[in-house]
Short mmCIF file of C-alpha atoms in Angstrom, two decimals:
data_model
loop_
_atom_site.label_atom_id
_atom_site.label_comp_id
_atom_site.label_asym_id
_atom_site.label_seq_id
_atom_site.Cartn_x
_atom_site.Cartn_y
_atom_site.Cartn_z
CA MET Y 1 133.70 -41.65 119.00
CA GLU Y 2 135.61 -44.52 117.61
CA ILE Y 3 139.68 -43.84 116.97
CA ARG Y 4 140.79 -45.01 113.81
CA PHE Y 5 144.44 -44.81 114.79
CA SER Y 6 145.20 -45.71 111.23
CA GLU Y 7 145.11 -41.83 110.28
CA TYR Y 8 147.52 -41.62 112.80
CA SER Y 9 150.03 -43.88 111.22
CA GLU Y 10 152.37 -44.23 108.84
CA PRO Y 11 154.75 -46.73 107.28
CA LEU Y 12 158.15 -46.05 107.38
CA PHE Y 13 160.60 -47.43 104.16
CA ASP Y 14 164.03 -47.96 104.74
CA ASP Y 15 166.44 -47.59 101.89
CA LYS Y 16 165.82 -50.56 99.37
CA GLU Y 17 161.86 -50.10 100.89
CA SER Y 18 162.03 -46.21 99.30
CA ARG Y 19 163.76 -47.70 96.10
CA ASP Y 20 161.12 -50.67 95.66
CA LEU Y 21 158.09 -48.01 96.38
CA ASP Y 22 159.35 -45.60 93.65
CA ARG Y 23 160.00 -48.64 90.62
CA LYS Y 24 156.67 -50.40 91.74
CA THR Y 25 154.22 -46.36 91.20
CA ILE Y 26 156.48 -45.91 87.89
CA LEU Y 27 155.22 -49.75 87.03
CA GLU Y 28 152.35 -49.60 88.11
CA THR Y 29 150.23 -46.26 88.10
CA GLY Y 30 151.52 -44.99 84.76
CA ILE Y 31 153.02 -42.24 86.42
CA SER Y 32 156.64 -41.66 84.81
CA GLY Y 33 159.98 -41.15 86.51
CA SER Y 34 160.17 -37.60 84.70
CA HIS Y 35 156.72 -37.12 86.24
CA LEU Y 36 157.55 -37.96 89.70
CA MET Y 37 160.38 -35.99 90.20
CA GLY Y 38 158.35 -33.07 88.78
CA PHE Y 39 155.84 -33.36 90.99
CA ALA Y 40 158.94 -33.48 93.77
CA ALA Y 41 160.37 -30.22 92.21
CA LEU Y 42 157.40 -28.64 92.16
CA SER Y 43 155.91 -29.25 95.35
CA ILE Y 44 159.14 -28.11 97.24
CA TYR Y 45 159.80 -25.07 94.89
CA GLN Y 46 156.05 -23.99 96.24
CA HIS Y 47 156.66 -24.77 100.03
CA TYR Y 48 160.07 -23.56 99.75
CA ARG Y 49 159.34 -20.62 97.43
CA LYS Y 50 159.40 -17.29 99.46
CA LYS Y 51 162.75 -18.45 101.33
CA ILE Y 52 164.38 -19.17 98.40
CA LEU Y 53 163.24 -16.16 96.00
CA ARG Y 54 164.78 -13.69 98.98
CA SER Y 55 168.26 -15.45 98.46
CA ASP Y 56 171.07 -13.23 96.94
CA SER Y 57 172.64 -16.65 95.21
CA VAL Y 58 171.26 -20.29 95.58
CA PHE Y 59 173.95 -23.07 94.89
CA ILE Y 60 172.20 -26.57 93.97
CA LEU Y 61 174.56 -28.88 94.52
CA CYS Y 62 173.98 -32.56 92.50
CA GLY Y 63 175.21 -36.10 92.60
CA ASN Y 64 174.36 -38.46 89.55
CA GLY Y 65 171.93 -40.18 90.98
CA ASN Y 66 168.17 -39.25 91.41
CA ASN Y 67 168.30 -37.09 93.52
CA GLY Y 68 170.20 -35.19 91.84
CA GLY Y 69 167.59 -34.87 89.05
CA ASP Y 70 165.58 -33.66 92.00
CA GLY Y 71 167.87 -30.66 92.16
CA LEU Y 72 168.42 -30.26 88.50
CA ALA Y 73 164.32 -30.18 88.29
CA LEU Y 74 164.26 -28.40 90.57
CA ALA Y 75 166.47 -25.41 88.66
CA PHE Y 76 163.99 -25.60 85.96
CA PHE Y 77 161.46 -24.56 87.38
CA LEU Y 78 163.54 -21.82 89.79
CA ILE Y 79 164.77 -20.41 86.22
CA GLN Y 80 160.73 -20.36 85.21
CA GLU Y 81 160.54 -17.37 87.72
CA GLY Y 82 163.64 -15.44 86.80
CA LYS Y 83 165.47 -17.15 89.59
CA GLU Y 84 169.06 -18.37 88.21
CA SER Y 85 170.11 -21.11 89.89
CA LYS Y 86 174.38 -22.68 90.36
CA VAL Y 87 174.02 -26.07 89.69
CA PHE Y 88 176.84 -27.74 90.79
CA LEU Y 89 176.20 -31.28 89.38
CA LYS Y 90 178.89 -34.85 89.64
CA GLU Y 91 180.24 -36.18 86.42
CA GLY Y 92 178.67 -39.75 85.21
CA ASN Y 93 175.86 -41.64 84.38
CA LEU Y 94 172.43 -40.23 84.55
CA SER Y 95 169.15 -41.71 84.78
CA GLU Y 96 166.78 -40.56 81.90
CA GLU Y 97 164.61 -39.11 84.27
CA SER Y 98 167.90 -36.80 85.49
CA THR Y 99 169.25 -36.11 81.74
CA TYR Y 100 165.30 -35.50 80.92
CA TYR Y 101 165.48 -31.92 83.56
CA LYS Y 102 169.06 -31.34 82.75
CA ASN Y 103 168.41 -30.97 78.81
CA LEU Y 104 165.14 -28.85 80.46
CA LEU Y 105 167.76 -26.50 82.21
CA LEU Y 106 169.60 -26.07 79.84
CA ARG Y 107 167.14 -25.68 76.97
CA ALA Y 108 165.47 -22.59 79.81
CA GLY Y 109 169.17 -20.78 79.72
CA GLY Y 110 170.72 -22.47 82.53
CA LYS Y 111 174.35 -23.22 83.31
CA ILE Y 112 175.90 -27.35 85.38
CA LEU Y 113 179.23 -26.38 86.32
CA ASN Y 114 181.31 -29.86 87.22
CA LEU Y 115 180.87 -30.77 91.03
CA GLU Y 116 184.27 -32.06 90.56
CA SER Y 117 186.56 -29.37 88.52
CA ASP Y 118 185.14 -25.95 88.87
CA PRO Y 119 185.65 -24.22 91.52
CA LEU Y 120 182.94 -24.01 94.11
CA PHE Y 121 182.33 -21.06 96.07
CA PHE Y 122 179.69 -19.89 98.01
CA GLU Y 123 179.31 -16.22 97.67
CA GLY Y 124 176.23 -13.41 98.40
CA GLU Y 125 175.53 -12.31 101.86
CA ASN Y 126 172.49 -14.97 102.10
CA ILE Y 127 172.92 -17.65 100.71
CA CYS Y 128 170.66 -20.84 99.88
CA ILE Y 129 172.36 -23.95 99.10
CA ILE Y 130 170.35 -27.06 98.10
CA ASP Y 131 171.55 -30.15 99.20
CA ALA Y 132 170.75 -32.99 96.12
CA LEU Y 133 173.80 -34.64 96.56
CA LEU Y 134 173.03 -38.28 97.50
CA GLY Y 135 169.74 -39.54 97.99
CA THR Y 136 168.35 -43.64 99.44
CA GLY Y 137 171.59 -45.01 97.11
CA PHE Y 138 174.33 -43.96 99.77
CA GLN Y 139 175.98 -46.87 101.98
CA PRO Y 140 178.69 -45.35 104.47
CA PRO Y 141 181.73 -43.97 103.90
CA ILE Y 142 181.46 -40.78 102.74
CA ARG Y 143 183.54 -40.91 99.17
CA GLU Y 144 185.50 -37.90 97.44
CA PRO Y 145 184.12 -35.77 95.54
CA TYR Y 146 181.79 -35.71 98.18
CA GLY Y 147 183.21 -35.46 100.78
CA GLU Y 148 185.21 -32.06 100.43
CA VAL Y 149 181.42 -30.78 99.49
CA LEU Y 150 179.62 -31.57 102.55
CA GLU Y 151 183.01 -30.02 104.30
CA LYS Y 152 182.31 -27.67 102.32
CA ILE Y 153 179.07 -26.49 103.19
CA GLN Y 154 179.68 -27.44 106.83
CA LYS Y 155 182.15 -24.14 106.96
CA GLN Y 156 180.12 -22.12 105.05
CA LYS Y 157 177.14 -23.00 107.75
CA ARG Y 158 179.41 -22.34 110.39
CA LYS Y 159 181.31 -19.26 108.66
CA SER Y 160 177.65 -17.63 108.53
CA PRO Y 161 174.75 -19.40 110.32
CA LYS Y 162 171.91 -16.93 110.04
CA ARG Y 163 172.62 -15.69 106.72
CA THR Y 164 172.41 -19.11 105.00
CA PHE Y 165 169.61 -21.54 104.59
CA ILE Y 166 170.23 -25.30 103.43
CA LEU Y 167 167.91 -27.34 102.17
CA SER Y 168 168.09 -31.00 101.71
CA LEU Y 169 165.81 -32.48 99.18
CA ASP Y 170 164.75 -35.86 100.67
CA VAL Y 171 167.49 -37.98 102.86
CA LEU Y 172 170.53 -35.02 104.43
CA SER Y 173 173.51 -36.26 102.07
CA GLY Y 174 176.18 -38.48 103.92
CA PHE Y 175 174.22 -39.16 107.11
CA SER Y 176 173.29 -42.87 108.62
CA GLU Y 177 171.71 -43.33 111.97
CA GLU Y 178 175.30 -44.59 112.78
CA LEU Y 179 176.97 -41.10 111.81
CA PRO Y 180 177.75 -37.63 113.12
CA THR Y 181 175.76 -35.09 110.63
CA PRO Y 182 177.94 -34.72 109.34
CA PHE Y 183 176.69 -30.49 108.41
CA GLU Y 184 173.81 -28.52 109.55
CA ALA Y 185 171.16 -28.38 107.47
CA ASP Y 186 168.32 -26.33 108.35
CA ALA Y 187 165.51 -28.17 106.65
CA LEU Y 188 164.25 -31.43 104.91
CA ALA Y 189 161.84 -31.47 102.50
CA GLU Y 190 160.97 -35.41 102.56
CA ILE Y 191 159.71 -37.03 99.52
CA GLY Y 192 156.65 -39.09 98.83
CA MET Y 193 157.14 -41.04 101.81
CA LYS Y 194 158.35 -41.16 105.44
CA LYS Y 195 162.03 -42.80 104.95
CA TRP Y 196 163.09 -44.17 108.65
CA ARG Y 197 166.90 -42.86 108.41
CA ASN Y 198 165.12 -39.15 109.27
CA ARG Y 199 163.50 -40.49 111.76
CA PHE Y 200 167.18 -40.28 113.70
CA LEU Y 201 167.88 -36.16 112.59
CA PRO Y 202 168.85 -33.58 114.99
CA ASN Y 203 165.04 -32.28 116.01
CA GLU Y 204 166.38 -28.69 114.99
CA ILE Y 205 165.95 -29.74 111.40
CA LYS Y 206 162.94 -28.82 110.14
CA LYS Y 207 161.71 -31.78 107.86
CA THR Y 208 158.54 -30.87 105.16
CA PHE Y 209 156.55 -33.89 103.76
CA HIS Y 210 156.39 -33.93 100.24
CA ARG Y 211 153.06 -36.23 99.03
CA ILE Y 212 153.73 -37.04 94.99
CA GLY Y 213 151.40 -40.07 94.23
CA PHE Y 214 153.12 -43.22 95.44
CA PRO Y 215 150.46 -44.99 96.83
CA ILE Y 216 150.88 -45.60 100.09
CA LYS Y 217 147.73 -47.92 101.10
CA LYS Y 218 146.59 -47.09 105.18
CA LYS Y 219 145.71 -49.99 107.33
CA ASP Y 220 146.03 -51.35 110.21
CA ASP Y 221 148.23 -54.08 110.38
CA PRO Y 222 152.16 -53.22 109.70
CA ASN Y 223 151.82 -56.54 107.55
CA SER Y 224 149.90 -55.87 105.32
CA GLU Y 225 150.80 -56.09 101.51
CA SER Y 226 151.65 -52.24 101.58
CA GLY Y 227 153.23 -52.29 105.38
CA THR Y 228 156.73 -52.20 106.14
CA GLY Y 229 156.95 -53.41 109.97
CA LYS Y 230 158.04 -49.36 110.86
CA ILE Y 231 155.32 -47.56 111.78
CA LEU Y 232 155.44 -44.39 112.79
CA TRP Y 233 153.11 -42.56 115.03
CA LYS Y 234 151.31 -38.75 114.52
CA LYS Y 235 149.88 -37.25 117.93
CA ILE Y 236 146.42 -38.71 118.56
CA PRO Y 237 143.92 -34.90 118.06
CA ASP Y 238 143.25 -33.52 121.46
CA SER Y 239 139.14 -34.15 120.70
CA TYR Y 240 140.15 -38.45 121.00
CA LEU Y 241 141.80 -37.69 123.65
CA LYS Y 242 139.01 -36.06 125.88
CA GLU Y 243 136.57 -38.66 124.44
CA CYS Y 244 139.07 -41.66 126.28
CA LEU Y 245 138.55 -39.98 128.69
CA LYS Y 246 134.40 -39.60 129.75
CA ARG Y 247 133.17 -41.94 131.85
CA LYS Y 248 129.47 -43.62 129.98
CA GLU Y 249 126.30 -42.71 132.55
CA ASP Y 250 125.73 -46.05 133.17
CA SER Y 251 129.12 -47.15 134.14
CA HIS Y 252 130.61 -48.72 137.15
CA LYS Y 253 134.02 -48.70 138.64
CA TYR Y 254 134.75 -52.74 137.17
CA LYS Y 255 133.60 -51.07 133.57
CA ASN Y 256 135.75 -48.12 134.14
CA GLY Y 257 139.45 -50.33 134.30
CA SER Y 258 140.22 -52.62 136.98
CA LEU Y 259 144.08 -52.16 138.57
CA LEU Y 260 146.76 -54.51 139.97
CA LEU Y 261 149.29 -52.63 141.11
CA ILE Y 262 152.38 -54.14 142.78
CA GLY Y 263 155.43 -51.42 143.95
CA GLY Y 264 156.47 -49.08 146.42
CA SER Y 265 159.08 -50.74 148.29
CA GLN Y 266 160.18 -49.12 151.45
CA GLY Y 267 161.18 -44.79 150.88
CA MET Y 268 160.02 -45.63 147.38
CA ALA Y 269 156.42 -44.82 148.14
CA GLY Y 270 155.86 -41.89 145.67
CA ALA Y 271 156.84 -43.68 142.40
CA ALA Y 272 153.90 -46.41 143.37
CA LEU Y 273 151.64 -43.06 144.42
CA SER Y 274 152.13 -41.40 141.80
CA SER Y 275 151.05 -43.95 139.25
CA VAL Y 276 148.00 -45.23 141.06
CA LEU Y 277 146.70 -40.67 141.18
CA ALA Y 278 147.40 -41.05 137.46
CA PHE Y 279 145.75 -44.43 136.66
CA HIS Y 280 142.76 -42.71 138.50
CA GLU Y 281 142.51 -38.87 137.83
CA LEU Y 282 142.16 -39.93 134.01
CA GLY Y 283 138.82 -42.01 135.33
CA GLY Y 284 140.94 -45.49 135.92
CA GLY Y 285 137.67 -46.78 138.16
CA ILE Y 286 139.21 -49.39 141.52
CA SER Y 287 142.55 -50.40 142.11
CA LEU Y 288 144.92 -53.01 144.98
CA LEU Y 289 148.19 -51.47 145.45
CA LEU Y 290 149.91 -54.30 146.94
CA SER Y 291 153.29 -53.21 148.61
CA PRO Y 292 156.43 -55.48 150.33
CA SER Y 293 156.33 -52.69 152.89
CA GLU Y 294 154.33 -51.14 155.83
CA LYS Y 295 156.07 -48.61 156.37
CA THR Y 296 154.95 -47.91 151.77
CA VAL Y 297 150.84 -48.41 153.13
CA ARG Y 298 150.37 -46.37 155.98
CA ALA Y 299 152.42 -43.54 154.17
CA VAL Y 300 149.47 -44.59 150.99
CA LEU Y 301 146.29 -44.57 153.14
CA LYS Y 302 147.40 -40.98 154.98
CA LYS Y 303 147.74 -39.44 151.66
CA ASP Y 304 144.59 -40.72 150.42
CA PRO Y 305 142.63 -43.19 152.75
CA SER Y 306 140.28 -44.18 149.98
CA LEU Y 307 142.47 -46.00 147.63
CA MET Y 308 142.74 -50.05 148.71
CA ILE Y 309 146.48 -51.19 149.79
CA ASP Y 310 147.76 -54.15 151.87
CA ARG Y 311 150.54 -55.58 152.04
CA ILE Y 312 152.61 -58.44 150.50
CA GLU Y 313 152.12 -61.34 153.19
CA ASP Y 314 152.21 -64.57 150.59
CA SER Y 315 153.53 -63.55 147.17
CA SER Y 316 152.03 -67.07 146.49
CA GLU Y 317 148.91 -65.42 147.43
CA ILE Y 318 148.49 -63.24 144.72
CA LEU Y 319 146.74 -64.34 142.37
CA SER Y 320 144.22 -66.13 144.32
CA ARG Y 321 142.22 -62.85 145.83
CA PRO Y 322 139.19 -62.18 144.15
CA PHE Y 323 139.97 -58.32 143.45
CA VAL Y 324 143.27 -59.95 141.37
CA LYS Y 325 141.35 -62.27 139.96
CA LYS Y 326 139.06 -59.54 138.58
CA ALA Y 327 141.61 -57.42 137.76
CA SER Y 328 142.13 -56.55 134.24
CA VAL Y 329 145.04 -54.92 134.32
CA PHE Y 330 148.35 -55.65 136.19
CA LEU Y 331 151.42 -53.17 136.71
CA PHE Y 332 154.62 -54.50 138.29
CA GLY Y 333 157.57 -52.29 139.39
CA PRO Y 334 156.99 -48.60 140.30
CA GLY Y 335 159.07 -47.93 143.46
CA LEU Y 336 159.20 -51.62 143.64
CA LYS Y 337 163.06 -53.23 144.68
CA THR Y 338 163.87 -56.45 141.85
CA GLU Y 339 164.29 -58.49 145.47
CA GLU Y 340 160.98 -58.24 146.32
CA CYS Y 341 158.99 -58.48 143.08
CA PRO Y 342 156.96 -61.24 143.52
CA ILE Y 343 157.59 -63.70 140.62
CA LEU Y 344 153.86 -64.71 139.56
CA GLU Y 345 152.33 -67.17 136.21
CA ILE Y 346 150.63 -63.90 134.96
CA PRO Y 347 147.06 -64.89 133.43
CA ASN Y 348 146.85 -65.35 129.18
CA ASP Y 349 144.36 -62.76 129.82
CA LYS Y 350 145.47 -60.21 131.43
CA PHE Y 351 147.30 -57.28 129.93
CA CYS Y 352 150.47 -56.62 132.38
CA ILE Y 353 152.78 -54.16 132.17
CA LEU Y 354 156.63 -54.24 133.80
CA ASP Y 355 158.78 -51.76 134.37
CA ALA Y 356 161.78 -50.43 136.53
CA GLY Y 357 162.27 -52.95 139.61
CA ALA Y 358 160.07 -55.73 138.22
CA LEU Y 359 161.72 -56.18 134.35
CA ALA Y 360 165.52 -57.68 135.58
CA ALA Y 361 162.80 -60.12 138.28
CA TYR Y 362 161.92 -60.95 134.91
CA LYS Y 363 164.29 -60.95 132.99
CA GLU Y 364 164.41 -64.55 131.59
CA LYS Y 365 160.69 -65.66 131.69
CA ILE Y 366 158.43 -66.80 129.08
CA LEU Y 367 155.50 -64.64 129.66
CA HIS Y 368 152.97 -63.67 126.29
CA GLU Y 369 151.83 -60.90 124.12
CA LYS Y 370 149.72 -59.31 126.35
CA VAL Y 371 153.14 -58.20 128.61
CA LEU Y 372 154.51 -55.15 128.33
CA MET Y 373 158.19 -54.15 129.44
CA THR Y 374 158.69 -50.57 130.06
CA PRO Y 375 163.13 -50.63 129.94
CA HIS Y 376 164.94 -46.90 129.35
CA THR Y 377 168.32 -47.18 127.72
CA GLY Y 378 170.32 -48.60 130.55
CA GLU Y 379 167.22 -51.34 131.98
CA LEU Y 380 167.20 -52.19 128.27
CA GLU Y 381 171.24 -53.46 128.13
CA MET Y 382 170.82 -55.09 131.60
CA LEU Y 383 167.70 -57.26 129.77
CA LEU Y 384 170.40 -57.42 126.66
CA ASN Y 385 173.21 -58.57 129.14
CA GLN Y 386 175.13 -55.53 127.01
CA LYS Y 387 175.76 -52.20 126.38
CA ILE Y 388 173.28 -50.54 123.20
CA LYS Y 389 176.54 -49.11 120.67
CA THR Y 390 173.55 -47.48 118.19
CA VAL Y 391 170.12 -47.59 117.95
CA SER Y 392 169.51 -49.99 115.11
CA GLU Y 393 171.80 -52.35 117.67
CA GLY Y 394 169.24 -52.20 120.21
CA ILE Y 395 166.61 -52.16 118.12
CA SER Y 396 168.24 -55.45 116.97
CA LEU Y 397 168.60 -56.90 119.98
CA ALA Y 398 164.93 -55.76 121.10
CA LYS Y 399 163.60 -57.47 118.82
CA ASP Y 400 165.46 -60.78 119.19
CA TYR Y 401 164.28 -60.88 123.01
CA ALA Y 402 160.52 -59.62 122.09
CA LYS Y 403 160.68 -62.48 119.89
CA SER Y 404 162.15 -65.16 121.98
CA PHE Y 405 160.05 -64.12 124.91
CA ARG Y 406 157.16 -63.79 124.28
CA VAL Y 407 156.64 -59.99 124.75
CA GLN Y 408 156.13 -56.16 123.69
CA ILE Y 409 159.51 -54.25 124.89
CA LEU Y 410 158.04 -50.54 125.34
CA TRP Y 411 162.13 -48.67 124.73
CA LYS Y 412 161.27 -45.88 126.18
CA ARG Y 413 164.21 -42.78 124.90
CA HIS Y 414 163.57 -39.02 123.95
CA SER Y 415 162.09 -40.53 121.01
CA SER Y 416 160.66 -44.05 121.75
CA PHE Y 417 160.23 -47.58 120.11
CA LEU Y 418 157.07 -49.73 120.84
CA ILE Y 419 158.64 -53.89 119.44
CA ASP Y 420 156.46 -56.76 119.55
CA PRO Y 421 157.38 -60.50 119.28
CA ARG Y 422 156.73 -60.77 114.93
CA GLY Y 423 159.18 -57.76 115.32
CA ASN Y 424 156.88 -54.88 113.97
CA LEU Y 425 157.60 -51.37 115.58
CA PHE Y 426 156.16 -48.04 116.26
CA PHE Y 427 158.14 -45.07 116.51
CA TRP Y 428 156.65 -42.27 118.57
CA GLU Y 429 159.06 -39.41 117.39
CA LYS Y 430 157.95 -36.22 119.15
CA PRO Y 431 160.45 -35.97 121.70
CA GLU Y 432 159.48 -32.64 124.47
CA PRO Y 433 162.02 -31.65 126.65
CA LYS Y 434 159.83 -31.09 129.81
CA LEU Y 435 159.37 -34.77 130.64
CA ALA Y 436 162.78 -35.44 131.08
CA VAL Y 437 162.34 -35.16 134.62
CA MET Y 438 162.39 -37.75 137.47
CA GLY Y 439 159.14 -39.61 138.71
CA THR Y 440 157.63 -39.41 133.97
CA GLY Y 441 157.83 -43.00 134.45
CA ASP Y 442 156.19 -43.82 136.87
CA LEU Y 443 153.34 -41.27 135.35
CA LEU Y 444 153.34 -43.22 132.15
CA ALA Y 445 153.32 -46.50 132.93
CA GLY Y 446 149.77 -45.32 135.28
CA ILE Y 447 148.23 -43.59 132.37
CA LEU Y 448 149.47 -47.23 129.97
CA ALA Y 449 147.59 -49.09 132.59
CA PHE Y 450 144.42 -46.84 132.63
CA PHE Y 451 144.30 -47.44 128.60
CA LEU Y 452 144.89 -50.97 128.63
CA SER Y 453 141.92 -51.02 131.23
CA ARG Y 454 139.89 -49.33 128.77
CA GLY Y 455 139.78 -52.31 126.17
CA PHE Y 456 142.78 -50.89 124.11
CA SER Y 457 145.42 -52.34 122.55
CA ILE Y 458 148.99 -52.44 123.74
CA PRO Y 459 150.50 -50.23 120.50
CA GLU Y 460 146.61 -47.98 121.06
CA SER Y 461 147.61 -47.72 124.58
CA THR Y 462 151.20 -46.28 123.75
CA GLN Y 463 150.43 -44.28 121.37
CA LEU Y 464 147.20 -42.46 123.52
CA SER Y 465 149.38 -42.39 126.47
CA PHE Y 466 152.35 -40.57 124.96
CA SER Y 467 150.06 -38.06 122.74
CA LEU Y 468 148.50 -37.09 126.62
CA LEU Y 469 151.66 -36.94 128.32
CA THR Y 470 153.10 -34.48 126.16
CA ASN Y 471 150.28 -33.03 125.97
CA ALA Y 472 150.16 -32.26 129.61
CA ALA Y 473 153.93 -31.41 129.60
CA LYS Y 474 153.32 -28.67 126.77
CA ARG Y 475 150.50 -27.18 128.30
CA SER Y 476 152.12 -26.88 131.95
CA LYS Y 477 154.50 -23.56 132.92
CA GLY Y 478 157.95 -23.46 132.98
CA PHE Y 479 159.63 -27.20 133.27
CA PRO Y 480 157.07 -28.75 135.78
CA THR Y 481 157.44 -31.75 138.52
CA ALA Y 482 155.78 -34.94 137.25
CA SER Y 483 153.41 -34.07 140.01
CA GLY Y 484 152.20 -31.07 138.32
CA ILE Y 485 152.63 -32.43 135.01
CA ARG Y 486 149.84 -35.58 136.20
CA LYS Y 487 147.33 -31.88 137.69
CA LEU Y 488 146.95 -31.62 133.62
CA LEU Y 489 145.91 -34.91 133.16
CA GLN Y 490 142.55 -34.87 134.03
CA LYS Y 491 141.36 -32.52 131.46
CA GLY Y 492 143.02 -34.21 129.27
CA GLY Y 493 146.07 -32.46 128.90
CA ILE Y 494 143.84 -30.17 127.23
#
């Protein structure tokens, strides 16, 4: 069973790319802008119909951009259902599409109030507020009258949180990844394409996605004609994960994956052991653990005498070992002190994961594209020699580092980024709170090593690893330890 990874990923678009695709769709497909606006409003109406119709009062707040046009179109479709809404529209020139729906709404008997001069009071016991104020053209800071309106929305939500439902159309007005959320929305209806900025919204905001006909082609290459260089990963389905863990009847230990792991300084044997056991429990065939500590060697053999482990005597001889020459993947760092990490010329044909203590040791070494560094935020700041103030800044600096040192970087966060030397970015946005526990980084390293040893690329292995690890954590009872999560990996976390 072959995994078509392109089916489980989607391109992400920044604000400019979103507007460009909108214009391109209108020019190349012949679909009018008013049709697209209508498709968006109908799709949102159908999804949120029951929620909106159950409200005592519906307020639709519209800017004078096309985001406001979506709000006007939604108000028009609501009035056809006999649900009149209070529509507030900012003064200013409207696009042809927005004007079209404004006129339709007025002809249908709807009323439009002035956002700047008419009083805005949220009245009713159960209130629905539709935010269609600011779209992808927004650039900080928030200006008036929007600042005052957003403040009123926030006050209403805080005054009556359970009886106020706030739905933002396409983007949350006034939000950027560098600023705090201006108000507490309940839901976001993302229209046409998935937006980069929306990935940074609080997890509590429920996102729905509404396809309206934009020609977004799915290709494996993020740099393809329709690619943006930013890819959003979806979870790989359970059936594929199970298939990846199967061994063929005629398989042998090297074919099932071979790993050289260097780690386990004195007192830190557990980290190295956790990584190597994760590798084997998933189905990895053979491994060699090299440790600078004699105590670690004894502790590992006591835990499992079948494991291959040896003391590092002379680091210059590591690459000449017969097993090392045949190993398909190197993993350096779990439970390893930086000063005890051997500095090797990593062969170009070997996948290599640099984790934990190995990161500082290889910090300024030119490597190659089969090398994956796996820093958390503090370790990434160490690699970059500076504090990361914002996510955007961190990504930009990590791209520069990956290009300069020819490595791939997996920035581990509650939601994580993989960045390659060409500047492509892959995003995993499914944070799992059960993974916020000591030792899950060692598990991830062992899982990555397993998938790389089975012939998957670094992006594929990372997507598979996150899918598997998240599965195992979600299906574990309570808040498990890393070893508790590892026990579920043998079943694919299923």
